PDB file of C-alpha atoms and ligand atoms in Angstrom:
ATOM      1  CA  MET A   1     -14.656  31.367   2.492  1.00  0.00           C
ATOM      2  CA  LYS A   2     -13.367  32.908   5.667  1.00  0.00           C
ATOM      3  CA  ASN A   3      -9.898  31.760   6.542  1.00  0.00           C
ATOM      4  CA  GLN A   4     -10.275  29.596   9.682  1.00  0.00           C
ATOM      5  CA  ARG A   5      -7.342  30.248  11.964  1.00  0.00           C
ATOM      6  CA  GLY A   6      -6.569  28.384  15.164  1.00  0.00           C
ATOM      7  CA  LYS A   7      -7.162  29.329  18.793  1.00  0.00           C
ATOM      8  CA  LEU A   8      -4.690  31.382  20.784  1.00  0.00           C
ATOM      9  CA  ILE A   9      -4.471  30.401  24.446  1.00  0.00           C
ATOM     10  CA  ILE A  10      -2.379  32.349  26.944  1.00  0.00           C
ATOM     11  CA  ILE A  11      -1.428  30.661  30.204  1.00  0.00           C
ATOM     12  CA  SER A  12       0.087  32.700  33.018  1.00  0.00           C
ATOM     13  CA  GLY A  13       0.575  32.374  36.741  1.00  0.00           C
ATOM     14  CA  PRO A  14       3.133  32.878  39.485  1.00  0.00           C
ATOM     15  CA  SER A  15       6.400  30.901  39.601  1.00  0.00           C
ATOM     16  CA  GLY A  16       5.790  27.475  41.079  1.00  0.00           C
ATOM     17  CA  VAL A  17       2.074  27.293  40.298  1.00  0.00           C
ATOM     18  CA  GLY A  18       2.582  24.428  37.829  1.00  0.00           C
ATOM     19  CA  LYS A  19       2.338  26.252  34.495  1.00  0.00           C
ATOM     20  CA  SER A  20       4.872  24.058  32.691  1.00  0.00           C
ATOM     21  CA  THR A  21       3.299  20.802  33.887  1.00  0.00           C
ATOM     22  CA  ILE A  22      -0.141  21.944  32.809  1.00  0.00           C
ATOM     23  CA  THR A  23       0.963  23.257  29.407  1.00  0.00           C
ATOM     24  CA  ARG A  24       2.946  20.082  28.688  1.00  0.00           C
ATOM     25  CA  ARG A  25      -0.060  17.889  29.519  1.00  0.00           C
ATOM     26  CA  LEU A  26      -2.352  20.094  27.463  1.00  0.00           C
ATOM     27  CA  VAL A  27      -0.218  19.641  24.366  1.00  0.00           C
ATOM     28  CA  GLU A  28      -0.272  15.859  24.882  1.00  0.00           C
ATOM     29  CA  ARG A  29      -4.062  15.823  25.171  1.00  0.00           C
ATOM     30  CA  LEU A  30      -5.093  18.374  22.595  1.00  0.00           C
ATOM     31  CA  LYS A  31      -5.137  17.470  18.942  1.00  0.00           C
ATOM     32  CA  GLU A  32      -3.243  19.879  16.762  1.00  0.00           C
ATOM     33  CA  ALA A  33      -1.663  21.994  19.499  1.00  0.00           C
ATOM     34  CA  TYR A  34       1.517  24.020  19.292  1.00  0.00           C
ATOM     35  CA  LEU A  35       3.385  25.092  22.419  1.00  0.00           C
ATOM     36  CA  SER A  36       5.435  28.194  21.670  1.00  0.00           C
ATOM     37  CA  VAL A  37       9.091  28.140  22.748  1.00  0.00           C
ATOM     38  CA  SER A  38      10.150  31.614  23.871  1.00  0.00           C
ATOM     39  CA  VAL A  39      13.524  33.271  23.551  1.00  0.00           C
ATOM     40  CA  THR A  40      15.106  34.504  26.778  1.00  0.00           C
ATOM     41  CA  THR A  41      18.249  36.147  28.090  1.00  0.00           C
ATOM     42  CA  ARG A  42      17.903  34.313  31.408  1.00  0.00           C
ATOM     43  CA  PRO A  43      20.704  31.827  32.146  1.00  0.00           C
ATOM     44  CA  GLN A  44      19.914  28.218  31.301  1.00  0.00           C
ATOM     45  CA  ALA A  45      19.245  25.971  34.326  1.00  0.00           C
ATOM     46  CA  PRO A  46      21.044  22.586  34.353  1.00  0.00           C
ATOM     47  CA  SER A  47      17.731  20.743  33.906  1.00  0.00           C
ATOM     48  CA  GLU A  48      16.858  22.765  30.795  1.00  0.00           C
ATOM     49  CA  GLN A  49      17.668  22.144  27.133  1.00  0.00           C
ATOM     50  CA  ASN A  50      18.188  24.844  24.531  1.00  0.00           C
ATOM     51  CA  GLY A  51      15.175  24.789  22.199  1.00  0.00           C
ATOM     52  CA  ARG A  52      13.002  22.751  24.587  1.00  0.00           C
ATOM     53  CA  GLU A  53      12.060  25.060  27.494  1.00  0.00           C
ATOM     54  CA  TYR A  54      13.495  28.180  25.831  1.00  0.00           C
ATOM     55  CA  TRP A  55      15.911  29.392  23.219  1.00  0.00           C
ATOM     56  CA  PHE A  56      18.666  30.933  25.337  1.00  0.00           C
ATOM     57  CA  ILE A  57      20.135  33.993  23.622  1.00  0.00           C
ATOM     58  CA  SER A  58      22.224  37.067  24.522  1.00  0.00           C
ATOM     59  CA  ARG A  59      20.794  40.539  25.181  1.00  0.00           C
ATOM     60  CA  GLU A  60      22.303  41.689  21.918  1.00  0.00           C
ATOM     61  CA  GLN A  61      20.589  38.919  19.966  1.00  0.00           C
ATOM     62  CA  PHE A  62      17.351  39.715  21.793  1.00  0.00           C
ATOM     63  CA  HIS A  63      17.520  43.372  20.762  1.00  0.00           C
ATOM     64  CA  GLN A  64      18.218  42.358  17.175  1.00  0.00           C
ATOM     65  CA  ARG A  65      15.013  40.301  17.207  1.00  0.00           C
ATOM     66  CA  ILE A  66      13.034  43.233  18.583  1.00  0.00           C
ATOM     67  CA  GLU A  67      14.362  45.471  15.836  1.00  0.00           C
ATOM     68  CA  ALA A  68      13.641  42.910  13.148  1.00  0.00           C
ATOM     69  CA  GLY A  69      10.012  42.710  14.378  1.00  0.00           C
ATOM     70  CA  ALA A  70      10.518  39.007  15.002  1.00  0.00           C
ATOM     71  CA  LEU A  71       8.753  38.994  18.380  1.00  0.00           C
ATOM     72  CA  LEU A  72       4.991  38.905  18.828  1.00  0.00           C
ATOM     73  CA  GLU A  73       5.471  40.328  22.341  1.00  0.00           C
ATOM     74  CA  TYR A  74       8.261  40.677  24.857  1.00  0.00           C
ATOM     75  CA  ALA A  75       8.786  41.777  28.430  1.00  0.00           C
ATOM     76  CA  GLU A  76      11.391  42.053  31.140  1.00  0.00           C
ATOM     77  CA  VAL A  77      10.580  39.635  33.958  1.00  0.00           C
ATOM     78  CA  PHE A  78      12.738  39.360  37.105  1.00  0.00           C
ATOM     79  CA  GLY A  79      15.562  41.238  35.322  1.00  0.00           C
ATOM     80  CA  ASN A  80      15.648  39.042  32.199  1.00  0.00           C
ATOM     81  CA  LEU A  81      14.075  39.487  28.775  1.00  0.00           C
ATOM     82  CA  TYR A  82      11.552  36.990  27.451  1.00  0.00           C
ATOM     83  CA  GLY A  83       9.774  37.043  24.075  1.00  0.00           C
ATOM     84  CA  THR A  84       7.505  35.017  21.811  1.00  0.00           C
ATOM     85  CA  PRO A  85       8.804  34.318  18.278  1.00  0.00           C
ATOM     86  CA  ARG A  86       6.241  35.625  15.792  1.00  0.00           C
ATOM     87  CA  ASP A  87       6.839  33.400  12.741  1.00  0.00           C
ATOM     88  CA  LYS A  88       6.172  30.013  14.389  1.00  0.00           C
ATOM     89  CA  THR A  89       3.062  31.293  16.159  1.00  0.00           C
ATOM     90  CA  ASP A  90       1.633  32.758  12.947  1.00  0.00           C
ATOM     91  CA  GLU A  91       2.402  29.605  11.037  1.00  0.00           C
ATOM     92  CA  ALA A  92       0.632  27.400  13.595  1.00  0.00           C
ATOM     93  CA  LEU A  93      -2.392  29.743  13.804  1.00  0.00           C
ATOM     94  CA  ASN A  94      -2.682  29.803  10.017  1.00  0.00           C
ATOM     95  CA  ALA A  95      -2.578  26.014  10.009  1.00  0.00           C
ATOM     96  CA  GLY A  96      -5.616  26.082  12.330  1.00  0.00           C
ATOM     97  CA  LYS A  97      -3.703  24.809  15.369  1.00  0.00           C
ATOM     98  CA  THR A  98      -4.343  25.667  19.015  1.00  0.00           C
ATOM     99  CA  VAL A  99      -1.373  27.800  19.998  1.00  0.00           C
ATOM    100  CA  ILE A 100      -0.378  27.896  23.655  1.00  0.00           C
ATOM    101  CA  LEU A 101       1.728  30.736  25.024  1.00  0.00           C
ATOM    102  CA  GLU A 102       3.122  30.410  28.541  1.00  0.00           C
ATOM    103  CA  ILE A 103       3.948  34.061  29.199  1.00  0.00           C
ATOM    104  CA  ASP A 104       3.689  36.702  31.917  1.00  0.00           C
ATOM    105  CA  VAL A 105       0.939  39.297  32.474  1.00  0.00           C
ATOM    106  CA  GLN A 106       2.741  42.104  30.580  1.00  0.00           C
ATOM    107  CA  GLY A 107       3.203  39.899  27.510  1.00  0.00           C
ATOM    108  CA  ALA A 108      -0.344  38.567  27.738  1.00  0.00           C
ATOM    109  CA  ARG A 109      -1.761  42.084  27.558  1.00  0.00           C
ATOM    110  CA  GLN A 110       0.322  42.843  24.451  1.00  0.00           C
ATOM    111  CA  VAL A 111      -0.966  39.700  22.730  1.00  0.00           C
ATOM    112  CA  LYS A 112      -4.574  40.479  23.709  1.00  0.00           C
ATOM    113  CA  ALA A 113      -4.220  43.954  22.164  1.00  0.00           C
ATOM    114  CA  LEU A 114      -3.081  42.328  18.899  1.00  0.00           C
ATOM    115  CA  TYR A 115      -5.550  39.444  19.035  1.00  0.00           C
ATOM    116  CA  PRO A 116      -8.700  40.358  20.970  1.00  0.00           C
ATOM    117  CA  GLN A 117     -10.005  36.795  20.500  1.00  0.00           C
ATOM    118  CA  ALA A 118      -7.066  35.359  22.458  1.00  0.00           C
ATOM    119  CA  THR A 119      -8.150  33.520  25.598  1.00  0.00           C
ATOM    120  CA  MET A 120      -6.289  34.486  28.768  1.00  0.00           C
ATOM    121  CA  ILE A 121      -6.074  31.901  31.576  1.00  0.00           C
ATOM    122  CA  PHE A 122      -4.365  32.607  34.911  1.00  0.00           C
ATOM    123  CA  LEU A 123      -3.398  29.734  37.202  1.00  0.00           C
ATOM    124  CA  LEU A 124      -3.675  30.274  40.934  1.00  0.00           C
ATOM    125  CA  PRO A 125      -2.086  28.247  43.726  1.00  0.00           C
ATOM    126  CA  PRO A 126      -4.487  26.916  46.391  1.00  0.00           C
ATOM    127  CA  SER A 127      -2.649  29.179  48.873  1.00  0.00           C
ATOM    128  CA  ASP A 128       0.486  31.317  49.234  1.00  0.00           C
ATOM    129  CA  LYS A 129       1.921  28.641  51.492  1.00  0.00           C
ATOM    130  CA  THR A 130       1.655  25.936  48.812  1.00  0.00           C
ATOM    131  CA  LEU A 131       3.366  28.225  46.343  1.00  0.00           C
ATOM    132  CA  ALA A 132       6.319  28.739  48.677  1.00  0.00           C
ATOM    133  CA  GLU A 133       6.512  24.986  49.337  1.00  0.00           C
ATOM    134  CA  ARG A 134       6.415  24.105  45.648  1.00  0.00           C
ATOM    135  CA  MET A 135       9.187  26.577  44.862  1.00  0.00           C
ATOM    136  CA  ARG A 136      11.335  25.257  47.660  1.00  0.00           C
ATOM    137  CA  ARG A 137      10.822  21.664  46.458  1.00  0.00           C
ATOM    138  CA  ARG A 138      11.616  22.580  42.877  1.00  0.00           C
ATOM    139  CA  GLY A 139      14.841  24.164  44.151  1.00  0.00           C
ATOM    140  CA  ARG A 140      15.603  25.719  40.780  1.00  0.00           C
ATOM    141  CA  GLU A 141      16.444  29.132  42.139  1.00  0.00           C
ATOM    142  CA  GLY A 142      18.437  30.275  45.180  1.00  0.00           C
ATOM    143  CA  GLY A 143      16.878  31.922  48.240  1.00  0.00           C
ATOM    144  CA  ALA A 144      17.072  35.545  47.067  1.00  0.00           C
ATOM    145  CA  VAL A 145      15.655  34.827  43.611  1.00  0.00           C
ATOM    146  CA  ALA A 146      12.928  32.619  45.045  1.00  0.00           C
ATOM    147  CA  ALA A 147      11.952  35.347  47.527  1.00  0.00           C
ATOM    148  CA  ARG A 148      11.766  37.923  44.733  1.00  0.00           C
ATOM    149  CA  ARG A 149       9.572  35.652  42.626  1.00  0.00           C
ATOM    150  CA  LEU A 150       7.291  34.941  45.563  1.00  0.00           C
ATOM    151  CA  SER A 151       6.804  38.597  46.371  1.00  0.00           C
ATOM    152  CA  ALA A 152       6.021  39.340  42.707  1.00  0.00           C
ATOM    153  CA  ALA A 153       3.294  36.689  42.740  1.00  0.00           C
ATOM    154  CA  GLY A 154       0.935  38.920  44.750  1.00  0.00           C
ATOM    155  CA  SER A 155       0.963  41.908  42.410  1.00  0.00           C
ATOM    156  CA  GLU A 156       0.829  39.689  39.331  1.00  0.00           C
ATOM    157  CA  THR A 157      -2.249  37.935  40.684  1.00  0.00           C
ATOM    158  CA  ALA A 158      -3.919  41.254  41.486  1.00  0.00           C
ATOM    159  CA  ALA A 159      -3.371  42.413  37.879  1.00  0.00           C
ATOM    160  CA  ALA A 160      -4.662  39.096  36.573  1.00  0.00           C
ATOM    161  CA  TRP A 161      -8.062  39.503  38.293  1.00  0.00           C
ATOM    162  CA  GLN A 162      -8.435  42.665  36.234  1.00  0.00           C
ATOM    163  CA  TYR A 163      -7.296  41.463  32.816  1.00  0.00           C
ATOM    164  CA  TYR A 164      -7.751  37.694  32.490  1.00  0.00           C
ATOM    165  CA  ASP A 165     -10.745  35.853  31.042  1.00  0.00           C
ATOM    166  CA  HIS A 166     -10.400  32.844  33.390  1.00  0.00           C
ATOM    167  CA  MET A 167      -8.830  32.135  36.778  1.00  0.00           C
ATOM    168  CA  VAL A 168      -8.150  28.446  37.494  1.00  0.00           C
ATOM    169  CA  VAL A 169      -6.948  27.114  40.856  1.00  0.00           C
ATOM    170  CA  ASN A 170      -4.306  24.404  40.509  1.00  0.00           C
ATOM    171  CA  ASP A 171      -4.913  22.362  43.639  1.00  0.00           C
ATOM    172  CA  ASP A 172      -5.607  18.981  42.076  1.00  0.00           C
ATOM    173  CA  LEU A 173      -3.695  18.715  38.761  1.00  0.00           C
ATOM    174  CA  GLU A 174      -6.294  16.554  36.983  1.00  0.00           C
ATOM    175  CA  GLN A 175      -9.108  18.850  37.971  1.00  0.00           C
ATOM    176  CA  ALA A 176      -7.239  21.985  36.891  1.00  0.00           C
ATOM    177  CA  LEU A 177      -6.355  20.314  33.579  1.00  0.00           C
ATOM    178  CA  GLY A 178      -9.991  19.405  33.024  1.00  0.00           C
ATOM    179  CA  GLU A 179     -11.065  22.994  33.646  1.00  0.00           C
ATOM    180  CA  VAL A 180      -8.448  24.370  31.266  1.00  0.00           C
ATOM    181  CA  MET A 181      -9.385  21.783  28.579  1.00  0.00           C
ATOM    182  CA  GLN A 182     -13.031  22.850  28.872  1.00  0.00           C
ATOM    183  CA  ILE A 183     -12.080  26.539  28.527  1.00  0.00           C
ATOM    184  CA  ILE A 184     -10.003  25.743  25.420  1.00  0.00           C
ATOM    185  CA  GLN A 185     -12.820  23.736  23.862  1.00  0.00           C
ATOM    186  CA  GLU A 186     -15.136  26.710  24.221  1.00  0.00           C
ATOM    187  CA  ALA A 187     -12.547  29.327  23.213  1.00  0.00           C
ATOM    188  CA  PRO A 188     -13.112  31.346  20.021  1.00  0.00           C
ATOM    189  CA  ARG A 189     -10.815  31.054  17.033  1.00  0.00           C
ATOM    190  CA  ILE A 190      -8.609  33.926  15.958  1.00  0.00           C
ATOM    191  CA  GLU A 191     -10.087  35.845  13.062  1.00  0.00           C
ATOM    192  CA  ALA A 192      -8.237  36.037   9.779  1.00  0.00           C
ATOM    193  CA  GLU A 193      -5.572  38.732   9.974  1.00  0.00           C
ATOM    194  CA  SER A 194      -6.628  40.846   7.043  1.00  0.00           C
ATOM    195  CA  ASP A 195     -10.086  39.810   5.874  1.00  0.00           C
ATOM    196  CA  THR A 196     -10.687  43.336   4.627  1.00  0.00           C
ATOM    197  CA  ASP A 197      -7.557  43.200   2.478  1.00  0.00           C
ATOM    198  CA  GLN A 198      -8.781  40.127   0.726  1.00  0.00           C
ATOM    199  CA  ASN A 199     -11.396  40.025  -1.975  1.00  0.00           C
ATOM    200  CA  ASN A 200     -13.591  37.597  -0.099  1.00  0.00           C
ATOM    201  CA  ILE A 201     -15.497  39.912   2.232  1.00  0.00           C
ATOM    202  CA  GLY A 202     -18.856  38.894   0.797  1.00  0.00           C
ATOM    203  CA  ASP A 203     -18.001  35.243   1.107  1.00  0.00           C
ATOM    204  CA  ARG A 204     -18.043  34.792   4.897  1.00  0.00           C
TER     205      ARG A 204
HETATM  206  P1  5GP B   1      10.922  31.320  34.159  1.00  0.00           P
HETATM  207  O1  5GP B   1      12.216  32.042  34.249  1.00  0.00           O
HETATM  208  O2  5GP B   1      10.407  30.857  35.491  1.00  0.00           O
HETATM  209  O3  5GP B   1      10.939  30.210  33.149  1.00  0.00           O
HETATM  210  O4  5GP B   1       9.841  32.377  33.630  1.00  0.00           O
HETATM  211  C1  5GP B   1       9.637  33.580  34.300  1.00  0.00           C
HETATM  212  C2  5GP B   1       8.396  34.260  33.818  1.00  0.00           C
HETATM  213  O5  5GP B   1       8.552  34.648  32.453  1.00  0.00           O
HETATM  214  C3  5GP B   1       7.156  33.384  33.863  1.00  0.00           C
HETATM  215  O6  5GP B   1       6.087  34.177  34.372  1.00  0.00           O
HETATM  216  C4  5GP B   1       6.909  33.036  32.430  1.00  0.00           C
HETATM  217  O7  5GP B   1       5.536  32.802  32.146  1.00  0.00           O
HETATM  218  C5  5GP B   1       7.383  34.296  31.743  1.00  0.00           C
HETATM  219  N1  5GP B   1       7.701  34.094  30.335  1.00  0.00           N
HETATM  220  C6  5GP B   1       8.250  33.021  29.739  1.00  0.00           C
HETATM  221  N2  5GP B   1       8.355  33.200  28.426  1.00  0.00           N
HETATM  222  C7  5GP B   1       7.846  34.411  28.154  1.00  0.00           C
HETATM  223  C8  5GP B   1       7.657  35.171  26.949  1.00  0.00           C
HETATM  224  O8  5GP B   1       7.967  34.760  25.838  1.00  0.00           O
HETATM  225  N3  5GP B   1       7.109  36.410  27.091  1.00  0.00           N
HETATM  226  C9  5GP B   1       6.733  36.915  28.291  1.00  0.00           C
HETATM  227  N4  5GP B   1       6.183  38.125  28.295  1.00  0.00           N
HETATM  228  N5  5GP B   1       6.885  36.242  29.442  1.00  0.00           N
HETATM  229  C10 5GP B   1       7.433  34.995  29.376  1.00  0.00           C
END
């Protein structure tokens, strides 16, 4: 029988669009979901916990992981490195779980090249003004960093229109969540990694 793997869902969007809120709620609502925790060289914010939002590691440790092939994808975003640990993701997919990756556009394209059945969802703010307001309210980053993130949002969104399977506007949280849930329900599963290497080709 064909090995049924889980679904691979990529969620991206500009800083302040509400990615973390949406992914957290998704994991609560979906049965059998796994939210990947990335490794990053970015400094830990006071509100964050090591192992919850991210695993905070040094550049040297990050490069060791790249060399060991331990990352499914990685990218430099706003001057820091971010990457998805491969082992946990594989394990969850093999267990038939819905794996959620909250990663940027560069990383998303790497994952899609590896897994063409991955579903790419990009979250959009209702307007640029709301994005700026949400970032200011969140107050996680200082003025210069916030400005840099805001100006990156435009080019990221332009790239997303080209590469993503779905664009979802996060104006009303419940509505956006409903749309994303619907997309996930209809998303294809990832095909078994090496069907052709196994002796079960005639048994699909
Ligand atoms: P933040 O510093 O705001 O938590 O994240 C900055 C950006 O890095 C966001 O666009 C976020 O989606 C992205 N990001 C977080 N983890 C990963 C990862 O593992 N890989 C990639 N490529 N991007 C990531």
